[in-house]
Backbone as XML, in Angstrom:
<?xml version="1.0"?>
<chain id="A" units="angstrom">
  <residue number="1" name="MET">
    <atom name="N" x="7.952" y="15.878" z="1.130"/>
    <atom name="CA" x="7.527" y="14.737" z="0.325"/>
    <atom name="C" x="7.760" y="14.872" z="-1.571"/>
  </residue>
  <residue number="2" name="SER">
    <atom name="N" x="8.395" y="13.714" z="-1.918"/>
    <atom name="CA" x="8.508" y="14.072" z="-3.133"/>
    <atom name="C" x="6.714" y="13.951" z="-3.896"/>
  </residue>
  <residue number="3" name="THR">
    <atom name="N" x="7.857" y="13.997" z="-5.207"/>
    <atom name="CA" x="5.829" y="14.554" z="-6.006"/>
    <atom name="C" x="5.105" y="13.099" z="-6.120"/>
  </residue>
  <residue number="4" name="HIS">
    <atom name="N" x="6.029" y="12.271" z="-6.468"/>
    <atom name="CA" x="6.227" y="11.119" z="-6.801"/>
    <atom name="C" x="4.913" y="10.912" z="-6.461"/>
  </residue>
  <residue number="5" name="LEU">
    <atom name="N" x="5.768" y="10.487" z="-4.619"/>
    <atom name="CA" x="4.954" y="10.069" z="-3.573"/>
    <atom name="C" x="3.250" y="11.229" z="-3.352"/>
  </residue>
  <residue number="6" name="VAL">
    <atom name="N" x="3.482" y="12.415" z="-3.245"/>
    <atom name="CA" x="1.894" y="12.621" z="-3.740"/>
    <atom name="C" x="1.162" y="13.035" z="-5.209"/>
  </residue>
  <residue number="7" name="ALA">
    <atom name="N" x="1.467" y="11.895" z="-6.506"/>
    <atom name="CA" x="0.975" y="11.850" z="-6.422"/>
    <atom name="C" x="0.291" y="10.163" z="-6.625"/>
  </residue>
  <residue number="8" name="LEU">
    <atom name="N" x="1.154" y="9.183" z="-5.890"/>
    <atom name="CA" x="0.288" y="8.266" z="-5.600"/>
    <atom name="C" x="-0.287" y="8.362" z="-4.291"/>
  </residue>
  <residue number="9" name="THR">
    <atom name="N" x="-0.133" y="9.219" z="-3.271"/>
    <atom name="CA" x="-1.505" y="9.288" z="-2.282"/>
    <atom name="C" x="-2.469" y="9.765" z="-2.527"/>
  </residue>
  <residue number="10" name="ALA">
    <atom name="N" x="-2.738" y="10.591" z="-4.090"/>
    <atom name="CA" x="-4.002" y="11.347" z="-5.078"/>
    <atom name="C" x="-4.110" y="10.089" z="-5.259"/>
  </residue>
  <residue number="11" name="LEU">
    <atom name="N" x="-3.722" y="9.466" z="-5.423"/>
    <atom name="CA" x="-4.192" y="7.363" z="-7.122"/>
    <atom name="C" x="-4.642" y="6.838" z="-5.309"/>
  </residue>
  <residue number="12" name="LEU">
    <atom name="N" x="-4.026" y="6.890" z="-4.547"/>
    <atom name="CA" x="-4.862" y="5.169" z="-3.481"/>
    <atom name="C" x="-5.677" y="6.527" z="-2.157"/>
  </residue>
  <residue number="13" name="ASP">
    <atom name="N" x="-6.104" y="7.607" z="-1.978"/>
    <atom name="CA" x="-7.104" y="8.064" z="-1.949"/>
    <atom name="C" x="-8.241" y="8.019" z="-2.142"/>
  </residue>
  <residue number="14" name="ALA">
    <atom name="N" x="-8.238" y="7.872" z="-3.547"/>
    <atom name="CA" x="-9.616" y="7.539" z="-3.823"/>
    <atom name="C" x="-9.856" y="5.404" z="-4.556"/>
  </residue>
  <residue number="15" name="LYS">
    <atom name="N" x="-8.973" y="5.113" z="-4.560"/>
    <atom name="CA" x="-9.016" y="3.779" z="-3.857"/>
    <atom name="C" x="-9.906" y="3.155" z="-2.671"/>
  </residue>
  <residue number="16" name="ALA">
    <atom name="N" x="-9.235" y="3.832" z="-1.718"/>
    <atom name="CA" x="-8.909" y="3.026" z="0.136"/>
    <atom name="C" x="-10.046" y="4.174" z="0.040"/>
  </residue>
  <residue number="17" name="LYS">
    <atom name="N" x="-11.296" y="5.090" z="-0.500"/>
    <atom name="CA" x="-11.660" y="6.112" z="0.677"/>
    <atom name="C" x="-12.961" y="4.896" z="0.481"/>
  </residue>
  <residue number="18" name="GLY">
    <atom name="N" x="-13.513" y="4.352" z="1.829"/>
    <atom name="CA" x="-14.780" y="3.485" z="2.004"/>
    <atom name="C" x="-14.358" y="2.086" z="1.690"/>
  </residue>
  <residue number="19" name="ALA">
    <atom name="N" x="-13.295" y="1.794" z="1.185"/>
    <atom name="CA" x="-13.650" y="1.117" z="1.275"/>
    <atom name="C" x="-11.773" y="-0.673" z="2.157"/>
  </residue>
  <residue number="20" name="ILE">
    <atom name="N" x="-11.077" y="0.320" z="2.976"/>
    <atom name="CA" x="-10.771" y="-0.538" z="3.862"/>
    <atom name="C" x="-10.788" y="-0.191" z="5.494"/>
  </residue>
  <residue number="21" name="LYS">
    <atom name="N" x="-11.033" y="-1.977" z="6.190"/>
    <atom name="CA" x="-11.446" y="-1.243" z="7.721"/>
    <atom name="C" x="-9.795" y="-1.914" z="8.048"/>
  </residue>
  <residue number="22" name="GLY">
    <atom name="N" x="-10.012" y="-0.558" z="8.932"/>
    <atom name="CA" x="-8.941" y="-0.373" z="9.529"/>
    <atom name="C" x="-7.565" y="0.144" z="9.490"/>
  </residue>
  <residue number="23" name="THR">
    <atom name="N" x="-6.693" y="-0.137" z="9.369"/>
    <atom name="CA" x="-5.385" y="1.090" z="8.791"/>
    <atom name="C" x="-4.804" y="-0.220" z="8.384"/>
  </residue>
  <residue number="24" name="ALA">
    <atom name="N" x="-3.871" y="0.735" z="7.392"/>
    <atom name="CA" x="-3.017" y="-0.230" z="5.902"/>
    <atom name="C" x="-1.867" y="0.820" z="6.065"/>
  </residue>
  <residue number="25" name="LYS">
    <atom name="N" x="-0.457" y="0.112" z="5.918"/>
    <atom name="CA" x="0.488" y="1.154" z="6.278"/>
    <atom name="C" x="1.916" y="0.853" z="5.126"/>
  </residue>
  <residue number="26" name="LEU">
    <atom name="N" x="1.773" y="2.206" z="3.613"/>
    <atom name="CA" x="2.687" y="1.475" z="2.422"/>
    <atom name="C" x="3.597" y="2.735" z="2.709"/>
  </residue>
  <residue number="27" name="VAL">
    <atom name="N" x="5.514" y="1.076" z="2.579"/>
    <atom name="CA" x="6.167" y="1.905" z="2.879"/>
    <atom name="C" x="7.045" y="1.901" z="1.319"/>
  </residue>
  <residue number="28" name="ILE">
    <atom name="N" x="7.078" y="2.711" z="0.436"/>
    <atom name="CA" x="7.841" y="3.218" z="-0.627"/>
    <atom name="C" x="8.267" y="3.087" z="-0.176"/>
  </residue>
  <residue number="29" name="THR">
    <atom name="N" x="9.581" y="2.711" z="0.064"/>
    <atom name="CA" x="11.671" y="2.509" z="-0.448"/>
    <atom name="C" x="12.482" y="3.670" z="-1.365"/>
  </residue>
  <residue number="30" name="ASP">
    <atom name="N" x="12.347" y="4.246" z="-0.481"/>
    <atom name="CA" x="13.374" y="5.607" z="-0.722"/>
    <atom name="C" x="12.126" y="6.856" z="-1.093"/>
  </residue>
  <residue number="31" name="GLN">
    <atom name="N" x="10.988" y="6.939" z="-0.636"/>
    <atom name="CA" x="9.992" y="7.938" z="-1.636"/>
    <atom name="C" x="8.946" y="7.929" z="0.438"/>
  </residue>
  <residue number="32" name="GLY">
    <atom name="N" x="8.597" y="6.991" z="1.233"/>
    <atom name="CA" x="7.947" y="7.178" z="2.303"/>
    <atom name="C" x="6.880" y="6.667" z="2.199"/>
  </residue>
  <residue number="33" name="THR">
    <atom name="N" x="6.706" y="6.920" z="2.972"/>
    <atom name="CA" x="4.840" y="6.334" z="4.131"/>
    <atom name="C" x="3.882" y="6.448" z="3.576"/>
  </residue>
  <residue number="34" name="VAL">
    <atom name="N" x="3.234" y="5.799" z="3.095"/>
    <atom name="CA" x="0.743" y="6.507" z="3.543"/>
    <atom name="C" x="0.312" y="4.822" z="4.225"/>
  </residue>
  <residue number="35" name="LEU">
    <atom name="N" x="-1.000" y="5.940" z="4.840"/>
    <atom name="CA" x="-1.280" y="5.121" z="5.838"/>
    <atom name="C" x="-3.079" y="5.204" z="4.853"/>
  </residue>
  <residue number="36" name="LEU">
    <atom name="N" x="-3.183" y="3.781" z="4.915"/>
    <atom name="CA" x="-4.611" y="3.867" z="4.315"/>
    <atom name="C" x="-5.515" y="3.697" z="5.106"/>
  </residue>
  <residue number="37" name="SER">
    <atom name="N" x="-6.421" y="4.766" z="5.522"/>
    <atom name="CA" x="-7.961" y="3.413" z="6.156"/>
    <atom name="C" x="-9.558" y="3.957" z="5.340"/>
  </residue>
  <residue number="38" name="GLU">
    <atom name="N" x="-10.631" y="4.092" z="6.369"/>
    <atom name="CA" x="-11.722" y="4.738" z="5.210"/>
    <atom name="C" x="-11.859" y="5.673" z="4.930"/>
  </residue>
  <residue number="39" name="THR">
    <atom name="N" x="-10.916" y="6.507" z="5.213"/>
    <atom name="CA" x="-10.929" y="7.728" z="5.297"/>
    <atom name="C" x="-10.224" y="8.109" z="3.561"/>
  </residue>
  <residue number="40" name="GLY">
    <atom name="N" x="-9.950" y="7.406" z="3.492"/>
    <atom name="CA" x="-8.656" y="7.841" z="2.009"/>
    <atom name="C" x="-7.196" y="7.797" z="2.478"/>
  </residue>
  <residue number="41" name="ALA">
    <atom name="N" x="-6.113" y="7.952" z="1.991"/>
    <atom name="CA" x="-4.709" y="8.354" z="1.910"/>
    <atom name="C" x="-4.921" y="9.656" z="2.173"/>
  </residue>
  <residue number="42" name="ALA">
    <atom name="N" x="-3.372" y="8.997" z="2.827"/>
    <atom name="CA" x="-2.380" y="11.018" z="3.611"/>
    <atom name="C" x="-1.284" y="10.171" z="3.512"/>
  </residue>
  <residue number="43" name="PRO">
    <atom name="N" x="-0.020" y="10.911" z="3.238"/>
    <atom name="CA" x="0.859" y="10.688" z="4.213"/>
    <atom name="C" x="1.008" y="10.662" z="5.668"/>
  </residue>
  <residue number="44" name="SER">
    <atom name="N" x="2.593" y="9.990" z="6.073"/>
    <atom name="CA" x="2.584" y="9.196" z="7.156"/>
    <atom name="C" x="3.647" y="8.780" z="8.124"/>
  </residue>
  <residue number="45" name="ASP">
    <atom name="N" x="3.878" y="8.900" z="9.644"/>
    <atom name="CA" x="5.429" y="8.810" z="9.607"/>
    <atom name="C" x="5.467" y="7.753" z="9.188"/>
  </residue>
  <residue number="46" name="ALA">
    <atom name="N" x="7.145" y="7.139" z="9.256"/>
    <atom name="CA" x="6.925" y="5.340" z="9.237"/>
    <atom name="C" x="7.345" y="4.883" z="10.181"/>
  </residue>
  <residue number="47" name="ASP">
    <atom name="N" x="7.341" y="5.403" z="10.906"/>
    <atom name="CA" x="6.535" y="5.018" z="12.720"/>
    <atom name="C" x="5.490" y="4.535" z="12.901"/>
  </residue>
  <residue number="48" name="ALA">
    <atom name="N" x="4.066" y="5.455" z="12.655"/>
    <atom name="CA" x="3.154" y="4.777" z="12.283"/>
    <atom name="C" x="2.552" y="3.593" z="12.396"/>
  </residue>
  <residue number="49" name="GLU">
    <atom name="N" x="1.745" y="3.356" z="13.332"/>
    <atom name="CA" x="1.555" y="1.980" z="14.292"/>
    <atom name="C" x="-0.337" y="1.594" z="12.797"/>
  </residue>
  <residue number="50" name="ALA">
    <atom name="N" x="-0.314" y="0.605" z="12.364"/>
    <atom name="CA" x="-1.115" y="-0.482" z="11.074"/>
    <atom name="C" x="-0.806" y="-1.304" z="11.234"/>
  </residue>
  <residue number="51" name="ASP">
    <atom name="N" x="-2.743" y="-2.017" z="11.550"/>
    <atom name="CA" x="-2.974" y="-3.117" z="10.950"/>
    <atom name="C" x="-2.508" y="-4.085" z="9.703"/>
  </residue>
  <residue number="52" name="VAL">
    <atom name="N" x="-1.290" y="-3.601" z="9.383"/>
    <atom name="CA" x="-0.441" y="-4.052" z="8.350"/>
    <atom name="C" x="-0.022" y="-2.994" z="7.405"/>
  </residue>
  <residue number="53" name="THR">
    <atom name="N" x="1.679" y="-3.499" z="7.201"/>
    <atom name="CA" x="2.833" y="-2.688" z="7.099"/>
    <atom name="C" x="3.192" y="-3.774" z="5.752"/>
  </residue>
  <residue number="54" name="LEU">
    <atom name="N" x="2.553" y="-3.135" z="4.547"/>
    <atom name="CA" x="3.603" y="-3.867" z="2.598"/>
    <atom name="C" x="4.539" y="-2.595" z="2.610"/>
  </residue>
  <residue number="55" name="LYS">
    <atom name="N" x="5.617" y="-3.510" z="1.957"/>
    <atom name="CA" x="6.547" y="-2.615" z="1.874"/>
    <atom name="C" x="7.275" y="-3.423" z="0.721"/>
  </residue>
  <residue number="56" name="ALA">
    <atom name="N" x="7.357" y="-2.461" z="-0.539"/>
    <atom name="CA" x="8.024" y="-2.407" z="-1.263"/>
    <atom name="C" x="8.059" y="-1.341" z="-2.451"/>
  </residue>
  <residue number="57" name="SER">
    <atom name="N" x="9.147" y="-1.477" z="-3.179"/>
    <atom name="CA" x="9.313" y="-0.283" z="-4.206"/>
    <atom name="C" x="8.292" y="0.364" z="-4.792"/>
  </residue>
  <residue number="58" name="GLU">
    <atom name="N" x="8.350" y="1.622" z="-5.328"/>
    <atom name="CA" x="7.256" y="2.942" z="-5.777"/>
    <atom name="C" x="6.898" y="2.180" z="-6.968"/>
  </residue>
  <residue number="59" name="ALA">
    <atom name="N" x="8.254" y="1.223" z="-8.091"/>
    <atom name="CA" x="7.994" y="0.961" z="-8.638"/>
    <atom name="C" x="6.725" y="-0.292" z="-8.845"/>
  </residue>
  <residue number="60" name="VAL">
    <atom name="N" x="7.170" y="-1.702" z="-7.745"/>
    <atom name="CA" x="6.189" y="-2.508" z="-7.071"/>
    <atom name="C" x="4.574" y="-1.962" z="-7.682"/>
  </residue>
  <residue number="61" name="PHE">
    <atom name="N" x="5.335" y="-0.081" z="-6.144"/>
    <atom name="CA" x="3.416" y="-0.263" z="-5.944"/>
    <atom name="C" x="2.311" y="-0.585" z="-6.996"/>
  </residue>
  <residue number="62" name="ARG">
    <atom name="N" x="3.176" y="0.214" z="-8.206"/>
    <atom name="CA" x="2.727" y="1.481" z="-9.572"/>
    <atom name="C" x="2.340" y="-0.036" z="-10.293"/>
  </residue>
  <residue number="63" name="ALA">
    <atom name="N" x="3.017" y="-1.537" z="-10.577"/>
    <atom name="CA" x="2.573" y="-2.025" z="-11.258"/>
    <atom name="C" x="1.571" y="-3.125" z="-10.487"/>
  </residue>
  <residue number="64" name="ILE">
    <atom name="N" x="1.264" y="-2.970" z="-9.383"/>
    <atom name="CA" x="0.192" y="-3.307" z="-8.346"/>
    <atom name="C" x="-0.898" y="-3.072" z="-8.662"/>
  </residue>
  <residue number="65" name="LEU">
    <atom name="N" x="-0.668" y="-1.524" z="-8.684"/>
    <atom name="CA" x="-1.623" y="-0.818" z="-8.666"/>
    <atom name="C" x="-2.759" y="-0.871" z="-10.492"/>
  </residue>
  <residue number="66" name="ASP">
    <atom name="N" x="-1.642" y="-0.939" z="-10.935"/>
    <atom name="CA" x="-2.134" y="-1.086" z="-12.940"/>
    <atom name="C" x="-2.382" y="-2.221" z="-12.900"/>
  </residue>
  <residue number="67" name="GLY">
    <atom name="N" x="-2.434" y="-2.857" z="-12.339"/>
    <atom name="CA" x="-2.706" y="-4.215" z="-12.578"/>
    <atom name="C" x="-1.794" y="-5.104" z="-13.575"/>
  </residue>
  <residue number="68" name="SER">
    <atom name="N" x="-0.396" y="-4.917" z="-13.646"/>
    <atom name="CA" x="0.901" y="-5.362" z="-14.495"/>
    <atom name="C" x="1.792" y="-6.052" z="-13.293"/>
  </residue>
  <residue number="69" name="GLN">
    <atom name="N" x="1.015" y="-6.107" z="-12.042"/>
    <atom name="CA" x="2.182" y="-6.854" z="-10.808"/>
    <atom name="C" x="0.812" y="-7.622" z="-9.974"/>
  </residue>
  <residue number="70" name="ASN">
    <atom name="N" x="0.688" y="-9.268" z="-9.848"/>
    <atom name="CA" x="0.054" y="-9.604" z="-8.998"/>
    <atom name="C" x="0.524" y="-9.707" z="-7.439"/>
  </residue>
  <residue number="71" name="PRO">
    <atom name="N" x="-0.445" y="-9.233" z="-6.868"/>
    <atom name="CA" x="-0.031" y="-8.886" z="-5.619"/>
    <atom name="C" x="0.405" y="-10.039" z="-4.852"/>
  </residue>
  <residue number="72" name="ILE">
    <atom name="N" x="-0.563" y="-11.230" z="-4.913"/>
    <atom name="CA" x="0.664" y="-12.450" z="-4.890"/>
    <atom name="C" x="1.573" y="-12.946" z="-4.893"/>
  </residue>
  <residue number="73" name="THR">
    <atom name="N" x="1.904" y="-12.577" z="-6.173"/>
    <atom name="CA" x="3.555" y="-13.074" z="-6.898"/>
    <atom name="C" x="4.417" y="-12.544" z="-6.067"/>
  </residue>
  <residue number="74" name="ALA">
    <atom name="N" x="4.058" y="-10.997" z="-6.150"/>
    <atom name="CA" x="5.414" y="-10.056" z="-5.668"/>
    <atom name="C" x="5.212" y="-10.497" z="-4.374"/>
  </residue>
  <residue number="75" name="VAL">
    <atom name="N" x="4.584" y="-10.578" z="-3.839"/>
    <atom name="CA" x="5.042" y="-11.141" z="-1.559"/>
    <atom name="C" x="5.945" y="-12.971" z="-2.185"/>
  </residue>
  <residue number="76" name="MET">
    <atom name="N" x="5.081" y="-13.954" z="-2.604"/>
    <atom name="CA" x="5.923" y="-14.694" z="-2.995"/>
    <atom name="C" x="7.874" y="-14.459" z="-3.787"/>
  </residue>
  <residue number="77" name="THR">
    <atom name="N" x="7.549" y="-13.760" z="-5.020"/>
    <atom name="CA" x="9.094" y="-13.451" z="-5.077"/>
    <atom name="C" x="9.554" y="-12.651" z="-4.199"/>
  </residue>
  <residue number="78" name="GLY">
    <atom name="N" x="9.433" y="-11.956" z="-3.114"/>
    <atom name="CA" x="10.420" y="-11.225" z="-2.648"/>
    <atom name="C" x="9.687" y="-9.497" z="-2.604"/>
  </residue>
  <residue number="79" name="LYS">
    <atom name="N" x="9.133" y="-8.975" z="-3.071"/>
    <atom name="CA" x="9.658" y="-7.537" z="-4.728"/>
    <atom name="C" x="7.994" y="-7.113" z="-3.976"/>
  </residue>
  <residue number="80" name="LEU">
    <atom name="N" x="7.446" y="-7.783" z="-2.854"/>
    <atom name="CA" x="6.426" y="-7.072" z="-1.314"/>
    <atom name="C" x="6.409" y="-7.603" z="-0.226"/>
  </residue>
  <residue number="81" name="LYS">
    <atom name="N" x="7.360" y="-6.695" z="0.739"/>
    <atom name="CA" x="6.449" y="-7.306" z="1.981"/>
    <atom name="C" x="6.013" y="-7.092" z="3.170"/>
  </residue>
  <residue number="82" name="VAL">
    <atom name="N" x="5.143" y="-8.349" z="3.785"/>
    <atom name="CA" x="3.887" y="-7.993" z="4.434"/>
    <atom name="C" x="4.428" y="-7.722" z="5.611"/>
  </residue>
  <residue number="83" name="ASP">
    <atom name="N" x="4.244" y="-7.257" z="7.185"/>
    <atom name="CA" x="4.398" y="-7.236" z="8.218"/>
    <atom name="C" x="3.104" y="-7.214" z="8.328"/>
  </residue>
  <residue number="84" name="GLY">
    <atom name="N" x="2.339" y="-8.017" z="9.595"/>
    <atom name="CA" x="1.019" y="-7.834" z="10.222"/>
    <atom name="C" x="0.071" y="-9.069" z="9.440"/>
  </residue>
  <residue number="85" name="ASN">
    <atom name="N" x="-1.676" y="-8.471" z="9.702"/>
    <atom name="CA" x="-2.474" y="-8.734" z="9.613"/>
    <atom name="C" x="-2.386" y="-9.610" z="8.028"/>
  </residue>
  <residue number="86" name="GLN">
    <atom name="N" x="-2.025" y="-10.545" z="8.269"/>
    <atom name="CA" x="-2.351" y="-11.102" z="6.341"/>
    <atom name="C" x="-3.974" y="-11.136" z="6.368"/>
  </residue>
  <residue number="87" name="MET">
    <atom name="N" x="-4.712" y="-11.239" z="6.058"/>
    <atom name="CA" x="-6.158" y="-11.434" z="6.189"/>
    <atom name="C" x="-6.370" y="-9.325" z="5.373"/>
  </residue>
  <residue number="88" name="ARG">
    <atom name="N" x="-5.982" y="-8.872" z="6.674"/>
    <atom name="CA" x="-6.279" y="-7.701" z="6.390"/>
    <atom name="C" x="-5.158" y="-7.399" z="4.832"/>
  </residue>
  <residue number="89" name="ALA">
    <atom name="N" x="-3.964" y="-7.559" z="4.804"/>
    <atom name="CA" x="-3.175" y="-7.841" z="3.467"/>
    <atom name="C" x="-3.815" y="-7.677" z="2.589"/>
  </residue>
  <residue number="90" name="LEU">
    <atom name="N" x="-4.896" y="-9.089" z="2.632"/>
    <atom name="CA" x="-5.400" y="-9.825" z="0.968"/>
    <atom name="C" x="-6.153" y="-8.531" z="1.178"/>
  </residue>
  <residue number="91" name="LYS">
    <atom name="N" x="-7.410" y="-8.266" z="1.718"/>
    <atom name="CA" x="-7.825" y="-6.736" z="1.646"/>
    <atom name="C" x="-7.623" y="-5.623" z="0.891"/>
  </residue>
  <residue number="92" name="VAL">
    <atom name="N" x="-6.011" y="-5.491" z="1.423"/>
    <atom name="CA" x="-5.911" y="-4.462" z="0.993"/>
    <atom name="C" x="-5.597" y="-4.301" z="-0.149"/>
  </residue>
  <residue number="93" name="SER">
    <atom name="N" x="-4.665" y="-5.384" z="-0.955"/>
    <atom name="CA" x="-4.458" y="-6.125" z="-1.960"/>
    <atom name="C" x="-5.728" y="-6.506" z="-3.724"/>
  </residue>
  <residue number="94" name="GLU">
    <atom name="N" x="-6.946" y="-6.634" z="-2.609"/>
    <atom name="CA" x="-7.526" y="-6.243" z="-3.293"/>
    <atom name="C" x="-7.920" y="-5.043" z="-3.672"/>
  </residue>
  <residue number="95" name="VAL">
    <atom name="N" x="-8.396" y="-4.311" z="-2.697"/>
    <atom name="CA" x="-8.663" y="-2.586" z="-2.927"/>
    <atom name="C" x="-7.619" y="-1.723" z="-4.562"/>
  </residue>
  <residue number="96" name="LEU">
    <atom name="N" x="-6.142" y="-2.195" z="-3.590"/>
    <atom name="CA" x="-5.476" y="-1.799" z="-4.170"/>
    <atom name="C" x="-5.217" y="-1.833" z="-6.191"/>
  </residue>
  <residue number="97" name="THR">
    <atom name="N" x="-5.648" y="-3.803" z="-6.293"/>
    <atom name="CA" x="-5.991" y="-4.035" z="-7.778"/>
    <atom name="C" x="-7.415" y="-3.531" z="-8.529"/>
  </residue>
  <residue number="98" name="ALA">
    <atom name="N" x="-8.702" y="-3.234" z="-7.131"/>
    <atom name="CA" x="-10.284" y="-2.731" z="-7.909"/>
    <atom name="C" x="-9.710" y="-1.490" z="-8.994"/>
  </residue>
</chain>
């Protein structure tokens, strides 16, 4: 696992803990996969089941986390792909931008 993925997982753990209902899988292109749940964030197998899957580059996820990229705009411009429960995706975006 790359050091970038480890650092991103640690950052996401603090944001997700107690804030996520169900599960959300973040597929970070060329880096790996992180599974978010109410217990936090953890590196995951790409085949793991989740209520919603968000896929983007590390740069896009970092921009969403620092507030310089609106997640809805990222979806509309094709930078962020969403598969699964759309309402869950909105909740995940709220958690990531908090």
